[in-house]
Coordinates of N, CA, C and O in Angstrom, one line a residue:
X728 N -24.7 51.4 -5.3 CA -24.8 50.4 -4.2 C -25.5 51.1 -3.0 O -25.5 52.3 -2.8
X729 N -26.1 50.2 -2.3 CA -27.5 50.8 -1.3 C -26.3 50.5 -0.1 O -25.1 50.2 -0.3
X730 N -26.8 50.7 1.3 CA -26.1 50.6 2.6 C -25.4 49.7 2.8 O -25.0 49.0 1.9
X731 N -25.0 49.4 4.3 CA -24.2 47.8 4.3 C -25.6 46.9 5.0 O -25.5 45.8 5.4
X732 N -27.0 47.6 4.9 CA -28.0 46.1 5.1 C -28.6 46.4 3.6 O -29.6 47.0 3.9
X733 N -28.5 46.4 2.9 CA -29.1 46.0 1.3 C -28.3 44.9 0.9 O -27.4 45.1 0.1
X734 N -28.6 43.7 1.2 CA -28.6 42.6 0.8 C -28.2 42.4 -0.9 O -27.3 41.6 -1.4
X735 N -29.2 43.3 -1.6 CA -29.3 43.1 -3.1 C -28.4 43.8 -3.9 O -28.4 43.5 -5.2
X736 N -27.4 44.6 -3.5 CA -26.6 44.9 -4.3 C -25.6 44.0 -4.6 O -25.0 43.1 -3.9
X737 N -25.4 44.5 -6.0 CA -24.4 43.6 -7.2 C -22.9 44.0 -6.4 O -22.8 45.0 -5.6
X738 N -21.8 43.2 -6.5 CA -20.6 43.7 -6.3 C -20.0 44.6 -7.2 O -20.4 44.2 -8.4
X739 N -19.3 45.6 -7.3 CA -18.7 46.4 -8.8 C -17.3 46.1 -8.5 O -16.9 46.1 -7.4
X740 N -16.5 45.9 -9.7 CA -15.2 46.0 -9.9 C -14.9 45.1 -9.6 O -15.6 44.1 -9.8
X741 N -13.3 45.0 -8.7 CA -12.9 44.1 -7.9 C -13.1 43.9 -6.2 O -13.4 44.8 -5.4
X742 N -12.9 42.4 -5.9 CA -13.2 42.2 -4.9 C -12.1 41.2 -4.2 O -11.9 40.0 -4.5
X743 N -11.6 42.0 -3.1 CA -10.3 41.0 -2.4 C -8.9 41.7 -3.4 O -7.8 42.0 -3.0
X744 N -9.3 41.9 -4.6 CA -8.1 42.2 -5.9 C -8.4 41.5 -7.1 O -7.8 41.7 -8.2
X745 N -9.6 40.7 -6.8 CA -10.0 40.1 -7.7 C -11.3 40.0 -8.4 O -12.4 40.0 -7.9
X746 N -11.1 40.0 -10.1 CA -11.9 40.6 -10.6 C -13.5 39.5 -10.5 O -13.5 38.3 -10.2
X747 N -14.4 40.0 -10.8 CA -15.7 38.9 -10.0 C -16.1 38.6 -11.7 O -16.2 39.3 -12.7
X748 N -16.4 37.1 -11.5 CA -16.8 36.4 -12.5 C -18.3 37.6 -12.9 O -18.9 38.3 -12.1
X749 N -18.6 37.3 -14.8 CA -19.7 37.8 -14.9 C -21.0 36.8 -14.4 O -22.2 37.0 -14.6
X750 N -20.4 35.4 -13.7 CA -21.8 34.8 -13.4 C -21.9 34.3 -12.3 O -22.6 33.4 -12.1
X751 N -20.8 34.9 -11.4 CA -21.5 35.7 -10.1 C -22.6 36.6 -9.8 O -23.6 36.6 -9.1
X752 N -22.0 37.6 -10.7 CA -22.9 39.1 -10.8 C -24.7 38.3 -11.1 O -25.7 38.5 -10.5
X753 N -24.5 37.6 -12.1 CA -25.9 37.1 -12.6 C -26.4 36.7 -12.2 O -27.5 36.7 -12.6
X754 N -26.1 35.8 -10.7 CA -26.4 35.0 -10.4 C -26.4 33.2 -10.3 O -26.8 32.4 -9.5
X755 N -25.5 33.3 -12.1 CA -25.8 32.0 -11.8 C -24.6 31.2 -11.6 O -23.5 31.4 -12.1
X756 N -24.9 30.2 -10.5 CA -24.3 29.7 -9.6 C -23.7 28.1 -10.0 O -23.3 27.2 -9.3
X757 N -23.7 28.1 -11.8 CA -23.3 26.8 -12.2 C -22.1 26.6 -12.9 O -22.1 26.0 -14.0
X758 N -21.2 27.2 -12.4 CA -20.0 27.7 -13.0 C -19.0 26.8 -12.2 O -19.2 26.3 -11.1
X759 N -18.0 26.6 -13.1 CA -16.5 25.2 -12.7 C -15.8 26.1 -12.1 O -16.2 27.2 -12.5
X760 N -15.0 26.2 -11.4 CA -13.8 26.7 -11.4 C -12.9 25.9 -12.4 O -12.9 24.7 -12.5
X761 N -12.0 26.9 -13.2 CA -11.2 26.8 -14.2 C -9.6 26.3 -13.4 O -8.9 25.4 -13.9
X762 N -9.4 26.9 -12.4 CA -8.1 26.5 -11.7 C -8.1 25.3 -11.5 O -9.0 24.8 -10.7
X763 N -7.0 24.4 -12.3 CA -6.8 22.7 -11.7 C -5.6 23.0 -10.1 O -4.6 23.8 -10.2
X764 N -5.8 22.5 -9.5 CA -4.4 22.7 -8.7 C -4.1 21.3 -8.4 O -4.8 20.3 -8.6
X765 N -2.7 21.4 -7.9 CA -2.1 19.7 -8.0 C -2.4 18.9 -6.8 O -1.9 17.8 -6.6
X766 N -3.6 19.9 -5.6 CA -4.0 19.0 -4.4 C -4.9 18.2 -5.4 O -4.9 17.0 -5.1
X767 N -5.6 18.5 -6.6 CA -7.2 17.8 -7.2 C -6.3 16.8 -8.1 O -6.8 15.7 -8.5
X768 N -5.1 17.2 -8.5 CA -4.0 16.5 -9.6 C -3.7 14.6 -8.8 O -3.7 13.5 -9.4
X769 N -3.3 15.2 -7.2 CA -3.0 13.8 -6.8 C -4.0 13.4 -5.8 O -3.4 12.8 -4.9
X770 N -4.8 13.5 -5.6 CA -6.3 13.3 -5.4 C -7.1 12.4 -6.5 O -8.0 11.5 -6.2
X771 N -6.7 12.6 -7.8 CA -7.3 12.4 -8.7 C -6.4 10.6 -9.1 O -7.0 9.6 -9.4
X772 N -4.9 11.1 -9.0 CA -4.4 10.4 -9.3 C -4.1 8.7 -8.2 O -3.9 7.6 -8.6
X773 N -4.3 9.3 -6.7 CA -4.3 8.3 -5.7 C -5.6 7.6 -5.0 O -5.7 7.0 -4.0
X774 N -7.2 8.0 -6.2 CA -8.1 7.6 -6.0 C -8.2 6.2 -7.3 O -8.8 5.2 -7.2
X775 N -7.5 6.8 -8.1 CA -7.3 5.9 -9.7 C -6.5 4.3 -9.2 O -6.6 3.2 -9.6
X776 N -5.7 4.9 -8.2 CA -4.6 3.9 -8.0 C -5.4 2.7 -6.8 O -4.9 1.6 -6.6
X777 N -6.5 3.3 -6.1 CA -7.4 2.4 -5.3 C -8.0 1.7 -6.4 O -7.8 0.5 -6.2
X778 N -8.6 1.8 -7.5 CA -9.3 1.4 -8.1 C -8.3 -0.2 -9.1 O -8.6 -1.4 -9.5
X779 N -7.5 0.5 -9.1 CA -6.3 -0.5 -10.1 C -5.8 -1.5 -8.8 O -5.7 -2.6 -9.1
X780 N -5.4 -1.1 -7.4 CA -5.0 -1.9 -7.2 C -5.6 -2.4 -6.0 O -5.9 -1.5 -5.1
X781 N -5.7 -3.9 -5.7 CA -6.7 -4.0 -4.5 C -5.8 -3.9 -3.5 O -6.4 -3.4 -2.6
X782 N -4.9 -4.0 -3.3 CA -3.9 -4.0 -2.0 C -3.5 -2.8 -1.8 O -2.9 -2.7 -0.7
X783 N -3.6 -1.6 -2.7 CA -3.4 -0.3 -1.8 C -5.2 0.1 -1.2 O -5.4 0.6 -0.1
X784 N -6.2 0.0 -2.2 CA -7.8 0.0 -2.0 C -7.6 -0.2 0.1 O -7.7 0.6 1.0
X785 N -7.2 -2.0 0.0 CA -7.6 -2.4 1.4 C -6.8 -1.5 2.4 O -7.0 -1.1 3.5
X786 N -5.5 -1.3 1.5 CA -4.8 -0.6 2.9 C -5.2 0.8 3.3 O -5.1 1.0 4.5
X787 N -5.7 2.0 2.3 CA -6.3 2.9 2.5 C -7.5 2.5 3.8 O -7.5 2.9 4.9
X788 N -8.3 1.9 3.4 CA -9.7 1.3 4.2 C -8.9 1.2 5.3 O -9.1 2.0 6.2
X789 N -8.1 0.5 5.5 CA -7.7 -0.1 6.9 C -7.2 0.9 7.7 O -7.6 1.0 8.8
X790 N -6.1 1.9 7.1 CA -5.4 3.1 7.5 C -6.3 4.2 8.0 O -6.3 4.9 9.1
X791 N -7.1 4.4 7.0 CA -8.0 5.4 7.3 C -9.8 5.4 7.7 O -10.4 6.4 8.1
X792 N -10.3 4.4 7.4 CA -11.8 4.0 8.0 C -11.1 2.9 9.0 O -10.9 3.5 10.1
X793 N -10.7 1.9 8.9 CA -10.6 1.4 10.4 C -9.7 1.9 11.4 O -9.3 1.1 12.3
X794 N -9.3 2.9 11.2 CA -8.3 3.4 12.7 C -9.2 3.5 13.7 O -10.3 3.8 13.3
X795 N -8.8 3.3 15.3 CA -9.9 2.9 16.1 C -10.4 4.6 16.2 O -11.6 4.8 16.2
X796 N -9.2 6.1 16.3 CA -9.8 6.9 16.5 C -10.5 7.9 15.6 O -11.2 8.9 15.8
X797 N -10.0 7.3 14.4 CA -10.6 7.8 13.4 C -10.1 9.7 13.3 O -11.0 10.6 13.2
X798 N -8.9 9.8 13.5 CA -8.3 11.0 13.1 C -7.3 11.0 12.5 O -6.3 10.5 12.9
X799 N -7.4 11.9 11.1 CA -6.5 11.9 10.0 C -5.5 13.2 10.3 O -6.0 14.2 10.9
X800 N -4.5 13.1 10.0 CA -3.1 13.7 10.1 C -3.4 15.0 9.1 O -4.2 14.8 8.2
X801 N -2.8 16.3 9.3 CA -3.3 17.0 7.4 C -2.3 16.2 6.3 O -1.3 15.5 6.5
X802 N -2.8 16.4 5.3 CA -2.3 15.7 4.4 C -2.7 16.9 3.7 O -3.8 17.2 3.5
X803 N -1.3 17.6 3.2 CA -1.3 19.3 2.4 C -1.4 18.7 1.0 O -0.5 17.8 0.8
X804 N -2.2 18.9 0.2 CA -1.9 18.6 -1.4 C -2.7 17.1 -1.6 O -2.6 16.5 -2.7
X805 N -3.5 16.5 -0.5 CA -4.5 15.1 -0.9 C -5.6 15.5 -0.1 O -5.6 16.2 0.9
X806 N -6.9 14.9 -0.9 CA -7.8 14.8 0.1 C -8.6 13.6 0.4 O -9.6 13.3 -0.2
X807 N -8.1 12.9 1.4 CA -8.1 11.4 1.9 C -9.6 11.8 2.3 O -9.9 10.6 2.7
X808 N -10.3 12.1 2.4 CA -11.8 11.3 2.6 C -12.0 11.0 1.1 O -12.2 9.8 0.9
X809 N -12.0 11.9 0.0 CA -11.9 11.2 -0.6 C -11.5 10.3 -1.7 O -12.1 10.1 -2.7
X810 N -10.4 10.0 -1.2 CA -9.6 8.6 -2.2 C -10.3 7.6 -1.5 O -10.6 6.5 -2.1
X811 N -10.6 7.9 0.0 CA -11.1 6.9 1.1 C -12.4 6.1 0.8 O -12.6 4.9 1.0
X812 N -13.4 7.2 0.2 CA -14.7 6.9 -0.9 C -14.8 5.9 -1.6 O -15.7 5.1 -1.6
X813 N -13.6 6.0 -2.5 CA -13.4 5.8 -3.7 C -12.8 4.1 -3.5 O -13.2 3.1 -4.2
X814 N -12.0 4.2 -2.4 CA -10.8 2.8 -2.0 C -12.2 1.6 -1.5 O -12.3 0.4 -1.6
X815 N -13.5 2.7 -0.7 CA -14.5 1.5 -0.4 C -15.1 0.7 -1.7 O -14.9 -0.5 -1.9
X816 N -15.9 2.0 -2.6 CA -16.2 1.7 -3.8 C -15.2 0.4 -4.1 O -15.6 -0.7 -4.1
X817 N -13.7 0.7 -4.3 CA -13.0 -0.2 -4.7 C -13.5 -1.7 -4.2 O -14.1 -2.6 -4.9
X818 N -13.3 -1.9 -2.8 CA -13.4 -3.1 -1.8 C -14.7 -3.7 -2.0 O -14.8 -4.9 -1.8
X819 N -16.0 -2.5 -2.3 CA -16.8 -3.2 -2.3 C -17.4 -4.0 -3.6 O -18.2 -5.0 -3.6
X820 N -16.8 -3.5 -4.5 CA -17.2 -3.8 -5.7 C -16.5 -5.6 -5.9 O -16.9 -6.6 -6.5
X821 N -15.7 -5.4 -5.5 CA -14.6 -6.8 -5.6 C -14.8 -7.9 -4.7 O -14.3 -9.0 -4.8
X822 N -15.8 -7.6 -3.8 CA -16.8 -8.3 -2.6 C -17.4 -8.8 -3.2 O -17.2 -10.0 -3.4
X823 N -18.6 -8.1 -3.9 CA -19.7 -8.5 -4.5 C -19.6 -9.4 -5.6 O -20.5 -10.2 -5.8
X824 N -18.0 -9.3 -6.5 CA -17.8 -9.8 -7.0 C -17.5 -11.5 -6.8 O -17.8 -12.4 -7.5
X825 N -16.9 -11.4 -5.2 CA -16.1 -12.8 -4.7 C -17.8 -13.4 -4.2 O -18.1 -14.6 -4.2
X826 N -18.7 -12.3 -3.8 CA -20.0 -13.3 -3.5 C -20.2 -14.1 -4.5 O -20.0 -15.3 -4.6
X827 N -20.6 -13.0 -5.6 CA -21.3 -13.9 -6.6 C -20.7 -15.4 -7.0 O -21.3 -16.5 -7.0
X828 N -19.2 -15.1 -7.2 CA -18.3 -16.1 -7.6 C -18.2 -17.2 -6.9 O -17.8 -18.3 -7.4
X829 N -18.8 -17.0 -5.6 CA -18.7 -18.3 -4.2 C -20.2 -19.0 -4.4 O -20.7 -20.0 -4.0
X830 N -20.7 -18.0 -5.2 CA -22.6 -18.6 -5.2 C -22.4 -19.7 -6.4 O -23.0 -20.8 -6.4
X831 N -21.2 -19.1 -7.6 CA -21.2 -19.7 -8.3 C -20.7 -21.1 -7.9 O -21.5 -22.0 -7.7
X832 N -19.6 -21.2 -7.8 CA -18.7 -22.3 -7.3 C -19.5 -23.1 -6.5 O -19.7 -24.3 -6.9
X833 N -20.1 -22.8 -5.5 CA -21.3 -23.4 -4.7 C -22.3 -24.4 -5.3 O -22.5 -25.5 -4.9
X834 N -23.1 -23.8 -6.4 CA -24.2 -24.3 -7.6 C -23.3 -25.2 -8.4 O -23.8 -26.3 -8.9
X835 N -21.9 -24.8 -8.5 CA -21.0 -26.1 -9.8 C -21.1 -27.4 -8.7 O -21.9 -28.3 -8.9
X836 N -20.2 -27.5 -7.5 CA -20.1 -28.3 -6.9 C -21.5 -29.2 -6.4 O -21.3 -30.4 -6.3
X837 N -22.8 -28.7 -6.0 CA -23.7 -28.7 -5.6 C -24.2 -29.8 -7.5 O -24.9 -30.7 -7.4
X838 N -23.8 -29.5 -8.4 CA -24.5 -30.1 -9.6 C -23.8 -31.3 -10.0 O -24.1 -32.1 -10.8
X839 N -22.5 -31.3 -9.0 CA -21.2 -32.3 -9.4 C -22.1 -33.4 -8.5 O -22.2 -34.5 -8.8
X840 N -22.6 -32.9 -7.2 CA -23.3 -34.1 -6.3 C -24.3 -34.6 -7.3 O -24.5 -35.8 -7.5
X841 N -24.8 -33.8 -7.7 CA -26.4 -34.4 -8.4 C -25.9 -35.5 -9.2 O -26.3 -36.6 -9.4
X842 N -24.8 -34.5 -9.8 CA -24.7 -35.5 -11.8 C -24.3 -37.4 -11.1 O -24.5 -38.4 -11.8
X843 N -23.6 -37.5 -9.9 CA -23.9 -38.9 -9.3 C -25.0 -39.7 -9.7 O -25.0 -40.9 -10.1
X844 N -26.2 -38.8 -9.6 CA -27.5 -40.0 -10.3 C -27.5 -39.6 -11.5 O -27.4 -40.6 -12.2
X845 N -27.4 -38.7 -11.9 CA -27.7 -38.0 -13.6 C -26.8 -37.4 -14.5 O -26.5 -36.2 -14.4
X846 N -26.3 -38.0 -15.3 CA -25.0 -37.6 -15.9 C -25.7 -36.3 -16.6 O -24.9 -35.4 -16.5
X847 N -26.8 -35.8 -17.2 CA -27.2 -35.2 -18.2 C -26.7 -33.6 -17.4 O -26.2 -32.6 -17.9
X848 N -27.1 -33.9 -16.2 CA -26.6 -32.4 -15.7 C -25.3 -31.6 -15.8 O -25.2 -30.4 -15.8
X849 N -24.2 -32.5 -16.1 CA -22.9 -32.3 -16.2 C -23.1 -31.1 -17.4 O -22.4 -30.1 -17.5
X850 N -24.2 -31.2 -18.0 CA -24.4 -30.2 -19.4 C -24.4 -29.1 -19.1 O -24.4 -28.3 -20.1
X851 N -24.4 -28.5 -17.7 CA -24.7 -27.5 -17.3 C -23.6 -26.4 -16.2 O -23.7 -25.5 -15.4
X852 N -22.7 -27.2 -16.7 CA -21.4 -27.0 -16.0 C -20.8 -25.6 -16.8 O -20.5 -24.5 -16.3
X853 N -20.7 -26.2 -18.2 CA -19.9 -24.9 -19.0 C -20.8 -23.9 -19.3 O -20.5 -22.9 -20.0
X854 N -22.2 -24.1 -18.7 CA -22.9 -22.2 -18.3 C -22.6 -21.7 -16.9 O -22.5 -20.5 -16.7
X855 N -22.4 -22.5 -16.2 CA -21.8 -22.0 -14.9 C -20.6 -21.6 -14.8 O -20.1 -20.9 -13.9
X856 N -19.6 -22.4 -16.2 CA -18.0 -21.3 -15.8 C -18.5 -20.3 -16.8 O -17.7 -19.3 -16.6
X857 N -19.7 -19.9 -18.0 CA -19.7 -18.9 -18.6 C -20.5 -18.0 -17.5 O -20.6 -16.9 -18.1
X858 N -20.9 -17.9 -16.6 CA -21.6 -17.1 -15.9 C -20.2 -16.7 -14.8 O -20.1 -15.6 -14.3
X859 N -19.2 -17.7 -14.5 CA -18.3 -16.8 -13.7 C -17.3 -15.9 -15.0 O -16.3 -15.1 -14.9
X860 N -17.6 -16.2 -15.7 CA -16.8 -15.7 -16.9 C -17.2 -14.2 -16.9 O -16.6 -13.2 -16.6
X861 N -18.4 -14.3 -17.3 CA -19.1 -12.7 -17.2 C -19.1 -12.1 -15.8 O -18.9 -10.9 -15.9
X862 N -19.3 -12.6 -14.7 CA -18.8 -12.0 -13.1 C -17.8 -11.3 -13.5 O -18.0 -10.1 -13.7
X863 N -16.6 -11.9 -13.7 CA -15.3 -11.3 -13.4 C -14.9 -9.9 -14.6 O -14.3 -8.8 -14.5
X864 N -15.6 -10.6 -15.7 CA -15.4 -9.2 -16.8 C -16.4 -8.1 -16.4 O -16.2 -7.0 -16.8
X865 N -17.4 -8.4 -15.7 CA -18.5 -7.4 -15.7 C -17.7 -6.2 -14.6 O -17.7 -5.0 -14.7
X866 N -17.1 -7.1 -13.4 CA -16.1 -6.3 -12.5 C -15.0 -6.1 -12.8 O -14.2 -5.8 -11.9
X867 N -14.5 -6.1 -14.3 CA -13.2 -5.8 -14.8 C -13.8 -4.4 -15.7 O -13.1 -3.5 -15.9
X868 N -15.0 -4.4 -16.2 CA -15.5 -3.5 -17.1 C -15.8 -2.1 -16.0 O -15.3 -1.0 -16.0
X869 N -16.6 -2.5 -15.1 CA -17.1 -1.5 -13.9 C -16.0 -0.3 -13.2 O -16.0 0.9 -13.0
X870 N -15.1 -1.6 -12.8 CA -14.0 -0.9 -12.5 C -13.1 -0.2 -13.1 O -12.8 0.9 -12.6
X871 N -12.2 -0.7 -14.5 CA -10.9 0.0 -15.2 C -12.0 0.8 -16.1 O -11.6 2.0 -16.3
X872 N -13.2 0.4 -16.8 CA -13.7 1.0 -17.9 C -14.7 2.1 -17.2 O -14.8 3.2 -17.8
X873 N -15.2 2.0 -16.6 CA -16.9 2.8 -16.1 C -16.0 4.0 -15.0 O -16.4 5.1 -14.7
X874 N -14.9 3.4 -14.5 CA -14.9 4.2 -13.5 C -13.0 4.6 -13.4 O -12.5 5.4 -12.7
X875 N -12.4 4.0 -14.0 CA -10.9 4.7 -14.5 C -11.0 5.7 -15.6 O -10.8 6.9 -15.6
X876 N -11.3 5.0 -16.3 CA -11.7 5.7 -18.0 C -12.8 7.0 -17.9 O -12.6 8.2 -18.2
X877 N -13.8 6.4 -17.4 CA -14.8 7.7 -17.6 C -15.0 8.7 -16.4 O -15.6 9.7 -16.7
X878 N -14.5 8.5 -15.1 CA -14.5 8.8 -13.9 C -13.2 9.6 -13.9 O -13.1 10.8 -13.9
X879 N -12.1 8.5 -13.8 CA -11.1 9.6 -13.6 C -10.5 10.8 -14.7 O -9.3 11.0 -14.4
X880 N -10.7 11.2 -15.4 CA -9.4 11.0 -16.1 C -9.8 12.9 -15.6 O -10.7 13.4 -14.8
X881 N -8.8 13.5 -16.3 CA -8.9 15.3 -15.7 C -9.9 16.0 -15.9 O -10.5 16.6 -15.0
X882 N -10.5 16.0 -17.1 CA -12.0 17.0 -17.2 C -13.6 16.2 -16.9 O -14.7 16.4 -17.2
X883 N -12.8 15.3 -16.2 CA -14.2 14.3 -15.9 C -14.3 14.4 -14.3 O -15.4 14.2 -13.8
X884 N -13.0 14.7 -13.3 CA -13.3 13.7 -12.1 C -13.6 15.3 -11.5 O -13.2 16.5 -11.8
X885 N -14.7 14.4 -10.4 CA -15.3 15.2 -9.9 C -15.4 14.8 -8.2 O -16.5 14.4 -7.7
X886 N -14.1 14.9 -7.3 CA -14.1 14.6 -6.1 C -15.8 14.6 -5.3 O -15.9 14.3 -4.1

């Protein structure tokens, strides 16, 4: 090992007491840490639970993005920005959902005026509840399936 300004030297042995990964030394820098600890355990677990349930989702949002000063307490063992992430994702996804669903409802009612002159339009009703049909599964698939299932679960989530 060269001086304390040589930049390039390798670490040898241990460091702190602890022994140094071999891809450190290598350089390469795409390595997991292996340690789960139980701050990532319920982290993991109280971002799952924004997603399952809209009434804790909003209350997170509300507790923690709308507080007027916007300063969180520590919270030893969670990490609330982000479940906070995760609770918007939640809110927002379920938004987009109630849009569509109001666009839909909108177009049914809006065809119930018409079918007054024209009964034939009435025909066009049961694609409009199959299109809210697919809304609600497509935001039932996104959410429990795309992002409980594949997102959370332990060797997948990635705060």
């Amino acid at each position: 090992m060269g001086g304390p300004d040589d930049l390039s030297a390798q670490p040898m042995g241990a460091v702190n007491g602890h022994t140094v990964r071999s891809a450190l030394l290598t350089g390469d820098l795409r390595f997991r840490p292996t340690i789960k600890s139980n701050d990532r355990e319920a982290t993991r677990y109280l971002s799952a639970a924004t997603q399952v349930d809209l009434g804790y989702a909003r209350k997170v949002v509300t507790r923690v993005i709308s507080e007027p000063f916007r300063a969180l307490a520590p919270t030893f063992g969670v990490d609330i920005p982000v479940v906070a992430r995760w609770a918007l994702k939640a809110v927002r996804t379920r938004a987009r959902r109630d849009l569509l669903l109001a666009a839909n409802l909108a177009m049914m009612l809006l065809l119930l005026a018409v079918a007054i002159f024209d009964a034939w339009i009435l025909l066009s009703l049961p694609v409009l509840l199959a299109v809210a049909w697919v809304t609600v599964s497509w935001e039932y698939w996104e959410r429990i399936h795309n992002t409980v299932t594949q997102k959370m679960l332990r060797d997948r989530f990635d705060p």
